[in-house]
Tab-separated table of C-alpha atoms in Angstrom:
chain	number	residue	atom	x	y	z
J	1	UNK	CA	82.342	100.077	59.606
J	2	UNK	CA	82.242	103.601	58.235
J	3	UNK	CA	81.282	106.248	60.798
J	4	UNK	CA	79.858	109.441	59.304
J	5	UNK	CA	79.172	112.726	61.085
J	6	UNK	CA	76.263	114.800	59.750
J	7	UNK	CA	76.019	118.423	60.839
J	8	UNK	CA	75.044	121.952	59.847
J	9	UNK	CA	73.426	125.051	61.273
J	10	UNK	CA	69.863	125.461	62.486
J	11	UNK	CA	67.451	125.470	59.555
J	12	UNK	CA	69.903	124.057	57.013
J	13	UNK	CA	67.966	120.815	56.618
J	14	UNK	CA	70.033	118.251	58.530
J	15	UNK	CA	66.960	116.269	59.528
J	16	UNK	CA	65.693	116.097	55.944
J	17	UNK	CA	69.074	114.799	54.789
J	18	UNK	CA	69.143	112.310	57.681
J	19	UNK	CA	65.731	110.973	56.647
J	20	UNK	CA	66.909	110.569	53.044
J	21	UNK	CA	69.863	108.522	54.266
J	22	UNK	CA	67.540	106.366	56.394
J	23	UNK	CA	65.401	105.739	53.315
J	24	UNK	CA	68.580	104.607	51.579
J	25	UNK	CA	68.980	101.964	54.273
J	26	UNK	CA	71.645	103.679	56.353
J	27	UNK	CA	71.590	103.634	60.162
J	28	UNK	CA	71.217	107.238	61.371
J	29	UNK	CA	71.059	108.462	64.966
J	30	UNK	CA	70.052	112.006	65.909
J	31	UNK	CA	71.823	113.638	68.849
J	32	UNK	CA	68.852	115.987	69.299
J	33	UNK	CA	66.445	113.055	69.561
J	34	UNK	CA	68.782	111.250	71.931
J	35	UNK	CA	69.087	114.384	74.089
J	36	UNK	CA	65.301	114.798	74.200
J	37	UNK	CA	64.871	111.185	75.233
J	38	UNK	CA	67.473	111.458	77.984
J	39	UNK	CA	66.089	114.774	79.263
J	40	UNK	CA	62.580	113.311	79.350
J	41	UNK	CA	63.183	109.839	80.780
J	42	UNK	CA	66.312	110.070	82.930
J	43	UNK	CA	65.221	111.135	86.419
J	44	UNK	CA	68.751	112.082	87.460
J	45	UNK	CA	69.091	114.386	84.437
J	46	UNK	CA	65.659	115.931	85.087
J	47	UNK	CA	66.638	116.667	88.683
J	48	UNK	CA	69.936	118.257	87.634
J	49	UNK	CA	68.176	120.435	85.041
J	50	UNK	CA	65.541	121.506	87.582
J	51	UNK	CA	68.301	122.386	90.044
J	52	UNK	CA	70.015	124.460	87.366
J	53	UNK	CA	67.019	126.211	85.796
J	54	UNK	CA	64.303	125.983	88.452
J	55	UNK	CA	61.454	123.540	89.170
J	56	UNK	CA	59.155	125.338	86.706
J	57	UNK	CA	60.927	123.587	83.816
J	58	UNK	CA	59.509	120.253	85.010
J	59	UNK	CA	56.157	119.189	83.577
J	60	UNK	CA	54.169	115.963	83.666
J	61	UNK	CA	56.099	113.323	81.755
J	62	UNK	CA	58.934	115.567	80.632
J	63	UNK	CA	60.326	119.084	80.502
J	64	UNK	CA	58.963	122.471	79.421
J	65	UNK	CA	61.190	122.926	76.371
J	66	UNK	CA	59.885	126.436	75.645
J	67	UNK	CA	60.778	127.571	79.159
J	68	UNK	CA	64.212	125.978	78.899
J	69	UNK	CA	64.855	127.712	75.554
J	70	UNK	CA	63.795	131.025	77.062
J	71	UNK	CA	66.324	130.578	79.873
J	72	UNK	CA	69.331	129.410	77.823
J	73	UNK	CA	69.057	131.337	74.540
J	74	UNK	CA	69.558	135.100	74.674
J	75	UNK	CA	71.980	137.985	74.576
J	76	UNK	CA	73.109	138.036	78.203
J	77	UNK	CA	76.038	136.287	79.845
J	78	UNK	CA	73.533	134.644	82.181
J	79	UNK	CA	71.881	132.950	79.202
J	80	UNK	CA	75.271	131.765	77.948
J	81	UNK	CA	76.252	130.426	81.380
J	82	UNK	CA	72.976	128.503	81.705
J	83	UNK	CA	73.375	126.994	78.233
J	84	UNK	CA	76.947	125.921	78.987
J	85	UNK	CA	75.840	124.336	82.271
J	86	UNK	CA	72.937	122.555	80.549
J	87	UNK	CA	75.300	121.196	77.911
J	88	UNK	CA	77.563	119.840	80.655
J	89	UNK	CA	74.600	117.890	82.035
J	90	UNK	CA	73.240	116.509	78.767
J	91	UNK	CA	76.108	116.155	76.265
J	92	UNK	CA	78.183	113.533	78.140
J	93	UNK	CA	75.104	111.299	78.416
J	94	UNK	CA	74.308	111.728	74.721
J	95	UNK	CA	77.902	110.867	73.797
J	96	UNK	CA	77.833	107.803	76.048
J	97	UNK	CA	74.597	106.584	74.420
J	98	UNK	CA	75.994	107.038	70.922
J	99	UNK	CA	79.201	105.238	71.834
J	100	UNK	CA	77.115	102.270	72.999
J	101	UNK	CA	75.134	102.316	69.731
J	102	UNK	CA	78.297	102.533	67.618
J	103	UNK	CA	79.867	99.611	69.486
J	104	UNK	CA	76.724	97.493	68.954
J	105	UNK	CA	76.774	98.188	65.216
J	106	UNK	CA	80.499	97.445	64.962
J	107	UNK	CA	79.887	94.056	66.555
J	108	UNK	CA	76.894	93.456	64.249
J	109	UNK	CA	78.927	94.280	61.132
J	110	UNK	CA	76.835	97.290	60.069
J	111	UNK	CA	78.375	98.937	56.988
J	112	UNK	CA	77.640	102.613	57.723
J	113	UNK	CA	76.451	104.496	60.807
J	114	UNK	CA	75.627	108.206	60.788
J	115	UNK	CA	75.449	110.470	63.823
J	116	UNK	CA	73.497	113.670	63.150
J	117	UNK	CA	74.638	116.432	65.519
J	118	UNK	CA	74.152	120.184	65.216
J	119	UNK	CA	77.090	120.805	67.558
J	120	UNK	CA	79.541	118.238	66.196
J	121	UNK	CA	82.315	120.790	65.587
J	122	UNK	CA	81.408	122.943	68.593
J	123	UNK	CA	82.100	120.110	71.030
J	124	UNK	CA	85.173	118.862	69.137
J	125	UNK	CA	83.901	115.471	67.965
J	126	UNK	CA	84.983	115.722	64.328
J	127	UNK	CA	88.136	113.620	64.801
J	128	UNK	CA	86.021	110.668	65.918
J	129	UNK	CA	84.416	110.288	62.486
J	130	UNK	CA	85.793	108.870	59.265
J	131	UNK	CA	84.085	111.639	57.268
J	132	UNK	CA	81.947	114.657	58.127
J	133	UNK	CA	79.093	115.903	55.932
J	134	UNK	CA	77.885	119.490	56.388
J	135	UNK	CA	74.448	120.641	55.209
J	136	UNK	CA	74.231	124.332	54.311
J	137	UNK	CA	71.606	126.790	53.061
J	138	UNK	CA	71.291	130.587	52.647
J	139	UNK	CA	70.637	132.429	55.912
J	140	UNK	CA	67.324	133.969	54.821
J	141	UNK	CA	66.010	130.526	53.865
J	142	UNK	CA	67.193	129.092	57.164
J	143	UNK	CA	65.299	131.820	59.017
J	144	UNK	CA	62.122	131.080	57.042
J	145	UNK	CA	62.332	127.353	57.736
J	146	UNK	CA	62.902	127.716	61.464
J	147	UNK	CA	60.142	130.285	61.884
J	148	UNK	CA	57.687	128.233	59.815
J	149	UNK	CA	58.116	125.180	62.060
J	150	UNK	CA	58.561	126.897	65.419
J	151	UNK	CA	56.974	130.341	65.338
J	152	UNK	CA	60.139	131.891	66.769
J	153	UNK	CA	60.918	135.560	66.198
J	154	UNK	CA	63.885	136.786	64.139
J	155	UNK	CA	65.713	137.617	67.361
J	156	UNK	CA	65.082	134.176	68.851
J	157	UNK	CA	66.334	132.396	65.726
J	158	UNK	CA	69.406	134.618	65.569
J	159	UNK	CA	70.156	133.847	69.224
J	160	UNK	CA	70.209	130.150	68.392
J	161	UNK	CA	72.387	130.737	65.333
J	162	UNK	CA	74.916	132.636	67.446
J	163	UNK	CA	75.365	129.583	69.672
J	164	UNK	CA	76.704	127.648	66.672
J	165	UNK	CA	79.878	128.102	64.647
J	166	UNK	CA	79.422	130.255	61.526
J	167	UNK	CA	78.616	128.147	58.482
J	168	UNK	CA	81.788	129.167	56.565
J	169	UNK	CA	83.846	127.622	59.372
J	170	UNK	CA	81.803	124.409	59.306
J	171	UNK	CA	82.107	124.185	55.534
J	172	UNK	CA	85.885	124.602	55.770
J	173	UNK	CA	86.143	121.629	58.141
J	174	UNK	CA	83.777	119.372	56.179
J	175	UNK	CA	84.761	116.464	53.972
J	176	UNK	CA	81.543	116.895	51.965
J	177	UNK	CA	79.026	119.752	51.732
J	178	UNK	CA	75.356	119.315	50.810
J	179	UNK	CA	73.817	122.486	49.386
J	180	UNK	CA	70.174	122.824	50.437
J	181	UNK	CA	69.106	126.108	48.916
J	182	UNK	CA	67.047	124.718	46.042
J	183	UNK	CA	64.219	122.238	45.527
J	184	UNK	CA	63.705	118.933	47.308
J	185	UNK	CA	64.664	117.186	44.072
J	186	UNK	CA	67.952	119.129	43.990
J	187	UNK	CA	68.642	118.054	47.559
J	188	UNK	CA	67.856	114.421	46.769
J	189	UNK	CA	70.326	114.476	43.881
J	190	UNK	CA	73.059	115.979	46.065
J	191	UNK	CA	72.481	113.488	48.860
J	192	UNK	CA	72.436	110.570	46.420
J	193	UNK	CA	75.730	111.704	44.878
J	194	UNK	CA	77.537	112.067	48.193
J	195	UNK	CA	76.061	108.849	49.586
J	196	UNK	CA	77.201	106.946	46.491
J	197	UNK	CA	80.736	108.296	46.945
J	198	UNK	CA	80.783	107.364	50.642
J	199	UNK	CA	79.529	103.861	49.901
J	200	UNK	CA	82.313	103.423	47.339
J	201	UNK	CA	85.118	104.653	49.584
J	202	UNK	CA	87.150	101.960	51.345
J	203	UNK	CA	86.391	101.243	54.972
J	204	UNK	CA	89.203	102.907	57.003
J	205	UNK	CA	89.132	100.061	59.534
J	206	UNK	CA	89.539	97.477	56.787
J	207	UNK	CA	92.542	99.430	55.497
J	208	UNK	CA	94.172	99.106	58.921
Protein backbone atom coordinates (compact mmCIF):
# COMPACT_ATOMS: atom_id res chain seq x y z
CA UNK A 1 0.00 0.00 0.00
CA UNK A 2 1.21 3.48 -0.87
CA UNK A 3 0.82 6.01 1.94
CA UNK A 4 0.70 9.64 0.79
CA UNK A 5 0.88 12.76 2.94
CA UNK A 6 -1.01 15.81 1.66
CA UNK A 7 -0.22 19.18 3.22
CA UNK A 8 0.12 22.91 2.64
CA UNK A 9 -0.59 26.21 4.34
CA UNK A 10 -3.96 27.66 5.27
CA UNK A 11 -5.84 28.77 2.17
CA UNK A 12 -3.66 26.89 -0.32
CA UNK A 13 -6.46 24.54 -1.33
CA UNK A 14 -5.59 21.25 0.38
CA UNK A 15 -9.24 20.32 0.81
CA UNK A 16 -10.02 20.95 -2.86
CA UNK A 17 -7.11 18.72 -3.88
CA UNK A 18 -8.22 16.07 -1.37
CA UNK A 19 -11.71 16.06 -2.88
CA UNK A 20 -10.27 15.66 -6.38
CA UNK A 21 -8.31 12.63 -5.20
CA UNK A 22 -11.46 11.16 -3.61
CA UNK A 23 -13.26 11.61 -6.93
CA UNK A 24 -10.42 9.66 -8.51
CA UNK A 25 -11.24 6.78 -6.19
CA UNK A 26 -8.46 7.28 -3.66
CA UNK A 27 -9.02 6.87 0.08
CA UNK A 28 -8.38 10.24 1.75
CA UNK A 29 -8.60 11.07 5.45
CA UNK A 30 -8.54 14.63 6.78
CA UNK A 31 -6.74 15.27 10.07
CA UNK A 32 -8.83 18.42 10.58
CA UNK A 33 -12.06 16.45 10.21
CA UNK A 34 -10.76 13.73 12.50
CA UNK A 35 -9.75 16.34 15.10
CA UNK A 36 -13.19 17.98 14.92
CA UNK A 37 -14.88 14.64 15.40
CA UNK A 38 -12.71 13.74 18.38
CA UNK A 39 -13.12 17.18 19.99
CA UNK A 40 -16.89 16.97 19.55
CA UNK A 41 -17.62 13.37 20.53
CA UNK A 42 -14.89 12.32 22.96
CA UNK A 43 -16.03 13.33 26.45
CA UNK A 44 -12.55 12.93 27.93
CA UNK A 45 -11.10 15.28 25.30
CA UNK A 46 -13.91 17.81 25.85
CA UNK A 47 -13.22 17.80 29.59
CA UNK A 48 -9.48 18.30 29.07
CA UNK A 49 -10.10 21.19 26.66
CA UNK A 50 -12.56 22.82 29.08
CA UNK A 51 -10.01 22.47 31.88
CA UNK A 52 -7.39 24.11 29.68
CA UNK A 53 -9.44 26.92 28.11
CA UNK A 54 -12.40 27.34 30.45
CA UNK A 55 -15.95 25.92 30.57
CA UNK A 56 -17.21 28.63 28.18
CA UNK A 57 -15.73 26.69 25.25
CA UNK A 58 -18.29 23.92 25.83
CA UNK A 59 -21.59 24.19 23.97
CA UNK A 60 -24.50 21.82 23.43
CA UNK A 61 -23.28 18.90 21.34
CA UNK A 62 -19.75 20.17 20.81
CA UNK A 63 -17.31 23.02 21.29
CA UNK A 64 -17.36 26.75 20.58
CA UNK A 65 -14.73 26.75 17.83
CA UNK A 66 -14.73 30.55 17.49
CA UNK A 67 -13.99 30.95 21.20
CA UNK A 68 -11.24 28.34 21.03
CA UNK A 69 -9.65 30.10 18.03
CA UNK A 70 -9.78 33.40 19.88
CA UNK A 71 -7.92 31.85 22.82
CA UNK A 72 -5.20 29.96 20.90
CA UNK A 73 -4.41 32.19 17.91
CA UNK A 74 -2.76 35.54 18.61
CA UNK A 75 0.45 37.44 19.14
CA UNK A 76 1.05 36.74 22.82
CA UNK A 77 3.03 33.96 24.46
CA UNK A 78 -0.15 33.01 26.31
CA UNK A 79 -1.86 32.28 22.99
CA UNK A 80 1.11 30.17 21.89
CA UNK A 81 1.15 28.24 25.17
CA UNK A 82 -2.58 27.50 24.93
CA UNK A 83 -2.23 26.30 21.33
CA UNK A 84 0.68 24.03 22.24
CA UNK A 85 -1.30 22.58 25.16
CA UNK A 86 -4.37 22.05 22.96
CA UNK A 87 -2.24 20.26 20.37
CA UNK A 88 -0.91 17.95 23.09
CA UNK A 89 -4.49 16.97 23.92
CA UNK A 90 -5.79 16.47 20.38
CA UNK A 91 -2.88 15.44 18.12
CA UNK A 92 -2.02 12.09 19.79
CA UNK A 93 -5.66 11.00 19.47
CA UNK A 94 -5.78 12.05 15.82
CA UNK A 95 -2.57 10.14 15.11
CA UNK A 96 -3.91 7.06 16.89
CA UNK A 97 -7.12 7.16 14.82
CA UNK A 98 -5.21 7.48 11.56
CA UNK A 99 -2.89 4.63 12.50
CA UNK A 100 -5.95 2.43 13.05
CA UNK A 101 -7.37 3.46 9.65
CA UNK A 102 -4.06 2.83 7.88
CA UNK A 103 -3.76 -0.62 9.46
CA UNK A 104 -7.32 -1.50 8.35
CA UNK A 105 -6.56 -0.49 4.77
CA UNK A 106 -3.27 -2.40 4.75
CA UNK A 107 -5.14 -5.54 5.79
CA UNK A 108 -7.84 -4.86 3.16
CA UNK A 109 -5.26 -4.45 0.39
CA UNK A 110 -6.12 -0.82 -0.43
CA UNK A 111 -3.74 0.52 -3.10
CA UNK A 112 -3.35 4.14 -1.92
CA UNK A 113 -4.27 5.98 1.28
CA UNK A 114 -3.85 9.74 1.70
CA UNK A 115 -3.69 11.61 5.00
CA UNK A 116 -4.41 15.33 4.60
CA UNK A 117 -2.77 17.29 7.43
CA UNK A 118 -1.98 21.00 7.61
CA UNK A 119 0.67 20.36 10.27
CA UNK A 120 2.32 17.28 8.79
CA UNK A 121 5.82 18.80 8.79
CA UNK A 122 5.27 20.82 11.98
CA UNK A 123 4.69 17.68 14.05
CA UNK A 124 7.42 15.68 12.28
CA UNK A 125 5.30 13.05 10.54
CA UNK A 126 6.87 13.29 7.08
CA UNK A 127 9.09 10.22 7.54
CA UNK A 128 6.02 8.05 8.03
CA UNK A 129 4.84 8.58 4.45
CA UNK A 130 6.10 7.12 1.20
CA UNK A 131 5.64 10.49 -0.53
CA UNK A 132 4.49 13.95 0.55
CA UNK A 133 2.50 16.29 -1.70
CA UNK A 134 2.45 20.01 -0.86
CA UNK A 135 -0.25 22.36 -2.17
CA UNK A 136 0.84 25.98 -2.55
CA UNK A 137 -0.67 29.29 -3.68
CA UNK A 138 0.30 32.99 -3.58
CA UNK A 139 -0.15 34.60 -0.16
CA UNK A 140 -2.62 37.26 -1.32
CA UNK A 141 -4.83 34.57 -2.86
CA UNK A 142 -4.61 32.50 0.29
CA UNK A 143 -5.76 35.49 2.33
CA UNK A 144 -8.72 36.06 0.00
CA UNK A 145 -9.81 32.43 0.18
CA UNK A 146 -9.64 32.20 3.96
CA UNK A 147 -11.46 35.48 4.49
CA UNK A 148 -14.15 34.59 1.94
CA UNK A 149 -15.02 31.36 3.76
CA UNK A 150 -14.49 32.47 7.36
CA UNK A 151 -14.87 36.24 7.62
CA UNK A 152 -11.59 36.49 9.53
CA UNK A 153 -9.61 39.72 9.55
CA UNK A 154 -6.17 40.09 7.95
CA UNK A 155 -4.61 39.93 11.41
CA UNK A 156 -6.49 36.77 12.34
CA UNK A 157 -5.48 35.00 9.12
CA UNK A 158 -1.87 36.07 9.55
CA UNK A 159 -1.89 34.72 13.12
CA UNK A 160 -2.91 31.33 11.78
CA UNK A 161 -0.28 31.47 9.05
CA UNK A 162 2.43 32.18 11.62
CA UNK A 163 1.58 28.94 13.43
CA UNK A 164 2.61 26.99 10.32
CA UNK A 165 6.00 26.57 8.67
CA UNK A 166 6.67 29.06 5.85
CA UNK A 167 5.63 27.66 2.48
CA UNK A 168 9.19 27.76 1.02
CA UNK A 169 10.26 25.33 3.76
CA UNK A 170 7.32 23.01 3.06
CA UNK A 171 8.03 23.09 -0.66
CA UNK A 172 11.67 22.19 -0.03
CA UNK A 173 10.65 19.08 1.91
CA UNK A 174 7.97 17.95 -0.55
CA UNK A 175 8.25 15.13 -3.05
CA UNK A 176 5.63 16.81 -5.25
CA UNK A 177 4.21 20.35 -5.31
CA UNK A 178 0.75 21.26 -6.61
CA UNK A 179 0.51 24.89 -7.71
CA UNK A 180 -2.94 26.32 -6.95
CA UNK A 181 -2.69 29.91 -8.08
CA UNK A 182 -4.70 29.59 -11.30
CA UNK A 183 -8.08 28.26 -12.40
CA UNK A 184 -9.85 25.15 -11.16
CA UNK A 185 -9.09 23.53 -14.51
CA UNK A 186 -5.37 24.26 -14.02
CA UNK A 187 -5.53 22.66 -10.59
CA UNK A 188 -7.33 19.59 -11.95
CA UNK A 189 -4.62 19.12 -14.57
CA UNK A 190 -1.85 19.39 -11.96
CA UNK A 191 -3.56 16.96 -9.60
CA UNK A 192 -4.22 14.49 -12.42
CA UNK A 193 -0.56 14.61 -13.49
CA UNK A 194 0.82 14.01 -10.01
CA UNK A 195 -1.78 11.35 -9.22
CA UNK A 196 -0.91 9.50 -12.43
CA UNK A 197 2.78 9.54 -11.48
CA UNK A 198 2.04 8.27 -7.96
CA UNK A 199 -0.16 5.48 -9.29
CA UNK A 200 2.65 4.40 -11.63
CA UNK A 201 5.38 4.39 -8.99
CA UNK A 202 6.19 1.01 -7.45
CA UNK A 203 4.78 0.22 -4.04
CA UNK A 204 7.68 0.63 -1.56
CA UNK A 205 6.38 -2.27 0.53
CA UNK A 206 6.29 -4.55 -2.50
CA UNK A 207 9.90 -3.59 -3.23
CA UNK A 208 10.88 -4.79 0.25
